[in-house]
Amino acid sequence: MLKEFRDFLMRGNLVELAVAFVMGLAFSALINSFVNDLVMPIIAMIIGKPDFSGLTFTINDAVFRYGAFLTASITFVATAAAIFFFVVKPMGAIMARMRKPEEEVVADEERRHQELLAAVRDIGR
């Protein structure tokens, strides 16, 4: 039973998943720092303040903290933009450069049409 447990722990997928999880946490910290320390101050320069958590309104003793929602929304959009423009697009460009040019794949029907056209041309000669 201990051997099976050891084999389970050392299984490649489990180790890869653990590494991916740790790398995801580190990457999350990096992106959060980028957004909070670089993007939000720019937003603060434009709008006037980076944190809207203090904005509230009250109805019948119920406090609605819409400012916290605004701050979370801005942070979400800034995080998504940072990931897209600084990770997804550059990685896509790198992967496109690394890909070998694929030969043009011709569908079977298209190939048959080309063969028939070549045969008709050969008959005409």
PDB file of C-alpha atoms in Angstrom:
ATOM      1  CA  MET A   1       0.000   0.000   0.000  1.00  0.00           C
ATOM      2  CA  LEU A   2       2.869   2.406   0.757  1.00  0.00           C
ATOM      3  CA  LYS A   3       4.403   1.639  -2.637  1.00  0.00           C
ATOM      4  CA  GLU A   4       1.109   2.496  -4.347  1.00  0.00           C
ATOM      5  CA  PHE A   5       0.908   5.744  -2.351  1.00  0.00           C
ATOM      6  CA  ARG A   6       4.484   6.629  -3.317  1.00  0.00           C
ATOM      7  CA  ASP A   7       3.710   5.846  -6.975  1.00  0.00           C
ATOM      8  CA  PHE A   8       0.618   8.056  -6.737  1.00  0.00           C
ATOM      9  CA  LEU A   9       2.641  10.965  -5.342  1.00  0.00           C
ATOM     10  CA  MET A  10       5.375  10.577  -7.921  1.00  0.00           C
ATOM     11  CA  ARG A  11       2.987  10.270 -10.846  1.00  0.00           C
ATOM     12  CA  GLY A  12       3.989  12.772 -13.535  1.00  0.00           C
ATOM     13  CA  ASN A  13       0.623  14.505 -13.800  1.00  0.00           C
ATOM     14  CA  LEU A  14       0.437  15.191 -10.082  1.00  0.00           C
ATOM     15  CA  VAL A  15       3.924  16.696  -9.974  1.00  0.00           C
ATOM     16  CA  GLU A  16       3.204  18.804 -13.073  1.00  0.00           C
ATOM     17  CA  LEU A  17      -0.043  19.989 -11.502  1.00  0.00           C
ATOM     18  CA  ALA A  18       1.760  20.989  -8.297  1.00  0.00           C
ATOM     19  CA  VAL A  19       4.401  22.898 -10.261  1.00  0.00           C
ATOM     20  CA  ALA A  20       1.700  24.618 -12.330  1.00  0.00           C
ATOM     21  CA  PHE A  21      -0.155  25.593  -9.153  1.00  0.00           C
ATOM     22  CA  VAL A  22       2.939  27.129  -7.559  1.00  0.00           C
ATOM     23  CA  MET A  23       3.836  28.936 -10.784  1.00  0.00           C
ATOM     24  CA  GLY A  24       0.241  30.186 -11.023  1.00  0.00           C
ATOM     25  CA  LEU A  25       0.454  31.649  -7.529  1.00  0.00           C
ATOM     26  CA  ALA A  26       3.744  33.372  -8.331  1.00  0.00           C
ATOM     27  CA  PHE A  27       2.348  34.686 -11.607  1.00  0.00           C
ATOM     28  CA  SER A  28      -0.776  35.924  -9.823  1.00  0.00           C
ATOM     29  CA  ALA A  29       1.363  37.847  -7.347  1.00  0.00           C
ATOM     30  CA  LEU A  30       3.319  39.380 -10.233  1.00  0.00           C
ATOM     31  CA  ILE A  31       0.198  40.474 -12.122  1.00  0.00           C
ATOM     32  CA  ASN A  32      -1.449  41.821  -8.957  1.00  0.00           C
ATOM     33  CA  SER A  33       1.662  43.845  -8.167  1.00  0.00           C
ATOM     34  CA  PHE A  34       1.752  45.173 -11.732  1.00  0.00           C
ATOM     35  CA  VAL A  35      -1.872  46.269 -11.570  1.00  0.00           C
ATOM     36  CA  ASN A  36      -1.808  47.666  -8.031  1.00  0.00           C
ATOM     37  CA  ASP A  37       1.606  49.346  -8.202  1.00  0.00           C
ATOM     38  CA  LEU A  38       1.732  50.546 -11.803  1.00  0.00           C
ATOM     39  CA  VAL A  39      -1.734  50.615 -13.395  1.00  0.00           C
ATOM     40  CA  MET A  40      -3.843  51.844 -10.481  1.00  0.00           C
ATOM     41  CA  PRO A  41      -1.605  54.912  -9.870  1.00  0.00           C
ATOM     42  CA  ILE A  42      -2.127  55.841 -13.526  1.00  0.00           C
ATOM     43  CA  ILE A  43      -5.876  55.509 -13.010  1.00  0.00           C
ATOM     44  CA  ALA A  44      -5.512  57.639  -9.882  1.00  0.00           C
ATOM     45  CA  MET A  45      -3.749  60.330 -11.947  1.00  0.00           C
ATOM     46  CA  ILE A  46      -6.634  60.361 -14.418  1.00  0.00           C
ATOM     47  CA  ILE A  47      -9.634  59.960 -12.103  1.00  0.00           C
ATOM     48  CA  GLY A  48      -8.229  61.354  -8.883  1.00  0.00           C
ATOM     49  CA  LYS A  49      -8.022  58.340  -6.583  1.00  0.00           C
ATOM     50  CA  PRO A  50      -7.207  54.641  -7.084  1.00  0.00           C
ATOM     51  CA  ASP A  51      -9.560  53.278  -4.421  1.00  0.00           C
ATOM     52  CA  PHE A  52     -13.299  53.886  -4.400  1.00  0.00           C
ATOM     53  CA  SER A  53     -14.027  51.646  -1.387  1.00  0.00           C
ATOM     54  CA  GLY A  54     -15.234  54.605   0.647  1.00  0.00           C
ATOM     55  CA  LEU A  55     -18.115  55.368  -1.728  1.00  0.00           C
ATOM     56  CA  THR A  56     -21.415  54.226  -0.210  1.00  0.00           C
ATOM     57  CA  PHE A  57     -25.070  55.085  -0.012  1.00  0.00           C
ATOM     58  CA  THR A  58     -27.622  54.121   2.623  1.00  0.00           C
ATOM     59  CA  ILE A  59     -31.257  53.115   2.305  1.00  0.00           C
ATOM     60  CA  ASN A  60     -33.181  52.248   5.500  1.00  0.00           C
ATOM     61  CA  ASP A  61     -30.003  51.604   7.503  1.00  0.00           C
ATOM     62  CA  ALA A  62     -28.645  49.276   4.778  1.00  0.00           C
ATOM     63  CA  VAL A  63     -25.252  50.449   3.552  1.00  0.00           C
ATOM     64  CA  PHE A  64     -24.474  49.783  -0.105  1.00  0.00           C
ATOM     65  CA  ARG A  65     -20.725  49.825  -0.762  1.00  0.00           C
ATOM     66  CA  TYR A  66     -20.776  50.407  -4.493  1.00  0.00           C
ATOM     67  CA  GLY A  67     -17.269  51.881  -4.344  1.00  0.00           C
ATOM     68  CA  ALA A  68     -15.756  48.509  -3.434  1.00  0.00           C
ATOM     69  CA  PHE A  69     -17.492  47.022  -6.467  1.00  0.00           C
ATOM     70  CA  LEU A  70     -16.122  49.814  -8.690  1.00  0.00           C
ATOM     71  CA  THR A  71     -12.593  49.236  -7.380  1.00  0.00           C
ATOM     72  CA  ALA A  72     -12.903  45.463  -7.938  1.00  0.00           C
ATOM     73  CA  SER A  73     -14.267  46.038 -11.464  1.00  0.00           C
ATOM     74  CA  ILE A  74     -11.438  48.398 -12.410  1.00  0.00           C
ATOM     75  CA  THR A  75      -8.884  45.984 -10.945  1.00  0.00           C
ATOM     76  CA  PHE A  76     -10.429  43.099 -12.883  1.00  0.00           C
ATOM     77  CA  VAL A  77     -10.368  44.976 -16.194  1.00  0.00           C
ATOM     78  CA  ALA A  78      -6.809  46.180 -15.580  1.00  0.00           C
ATOM     79  CA  THR A  79      -5.681  42.656 -14.673  1.00  0.00           C
ATOM     80  CA  ALA A  80      -7.345  41.174 -17.751  1.00  0.00           C
ATOM     81  CA  ALA A  81      -5.757  43.835 -19.962  1.00  0.00           C
ATOM     82  CA  ALA A  82      -2.322  43.251 -18.413  1.00  0.00           C
ATOM     83  CA  ILE A  83      -2.561  39.505 -18.964  1.00  0.00           C
ATOM     84  CA  PHE A  84      -3.828  39.921 -22.520  1.00  0.00           C
ATOM     85  CA  PHE A  85      -1.351  42.565 -23.682  1.00  0.00           C
ATOM     86  CA  PHE A  86       1.736  41.442 -21.769  1.00  0.00           C
ATOM     87  CA  VAL A  87       1.306  37.651 -21.762  1.00  0.00           C
ATOM     88  CA  VAL A  88      -1.221  36.305 -24.277  1.00  0.00           C
ATOM     89  CA  LYS A  89      -0.315  38.470 -27.277  1.00  0.00           C
ATOM     90  CA  PRO A  90       3.497  38.181 -26.864  1.00  0.00           C
ATOM     91  CA  MET A  91       3.273  34.410 -26.294  1.00  0.00           C
ATOM     92  CA  GLY A  92       1.093  34.092 -29.388  1.00  0.00           C
ATOM     93  CA  ALA A  93       3.676  35.998 -31.425  1.00  0.00           C
ATOM     94  CA  ILE A  94       6.511  33.859 -30.046  1.00  0.00           C
ATOM     95  CA  MET A  95       4.615  30.635 -30.765  1.00  0.00           C
ATOM     96  CA  ALA A  96       3.829  31.822 -34.307  1.00  0.00           C
ATOM     97  CA  ARG A  97       7.529  32.441 -34.949  1.00  0.00           C
ATOM     98  CA  MET A  98       8.501  29.061 -33.535  1.00  0.00           C
ATOM     99  CA  ARG A  99       5.949  27.121 -35.597  1.00  0.00           C
ATOM    100  CA  LYS A 100       7.283  25.491 -38.683  1.00  0.00           C
ATOM    101  CA  PRO A 101       5.481  26.572 -41.804  1.00  0.00           C
ATOM    102  CA  GLU A 102       2.942  23.888 -42.541  1.00  0.00           C
ATOM    103  CA  GLU A 103       2.423  22.647 -46.033  1.00  0.00           C
ATOM    104  CA  GLU A 104      -0.869  23.707 -47.457  1.00  0.00           C
ATOM    105  CA  VAL A 105      -3.346  20.999 -46.650  1.00  0.00           C
ATOM    106  CA  VAL A 106      -5.661  20.305 -49.535  1.00  0.00           C
ATOM    107  CA  ALA A 107      -9.025  18.713 -48.836  1.00  0.00           C
ATOM    108  CA  ASP A 108      -9.793  15.411 -50.567  1.00  0.00           C
ATOM    109  CA  GLU A 109     -12.549  16.957 -52.676  1.00  0.00           C
ATOM    110  CA  GLU A 110     -10.279  19.818 -53.759  1.00  0.00           C
ATOM    111  CA  ARG A 111      -7.519  17.332 -54.602  1.00  0.00           C
ATOM    112  CA  ARG A 112      -9.948  15.309 -56.765  1.00  0.00           C
ATOM    113  CA  HIS A 113     -11.020  18.498 -58.569  1.00  0.00           C
ATOM    114  CA  GLN A 114      -7.389  19.369 -59.263  1.00  0.00           C
ATOM    115  CA  GLU A 115      -6.705  15.858 -60.577  1.00  0.00           C
ATOM    116  CA  LEU A 116      -9.750  16.017 -62.852  1.00  0.00           C
ATOM    117  CA  LEU A 117      -8.723  19.435 -64.178  1.00  0.00           C
ATOM    118  CA  ALA A 118      -5.214  18.150 -64.836  1.00  0.00           C
ATOM    119  CA  ALA A 119      -6.662  15.127 -66.669  1.00  0.00           C
ATOM    120  CA  VAL A 120      -8.905  17.338 -68.809  1.00  0.00           C
ATOM    121  CA  ARG A 121      -5.957  19.589 -69.650  1.00  0.00           C
ATOM    122  CA  ASP A 122      -3.872  16.557 -70.610  1.00  0.00           C
ATOM    123  CA  ILE A 123      -6.658  15.322 -72.949  1.00  0.00           C
ATOM    124  CA  GLY A 124      -6.760  18.688 -74.698  1.00  0.00           C
ATOM    125  CA  ARG A 125      -3.027  18.556 -75.513  1.00  0.00           C
TER     126      ARG A 125
END
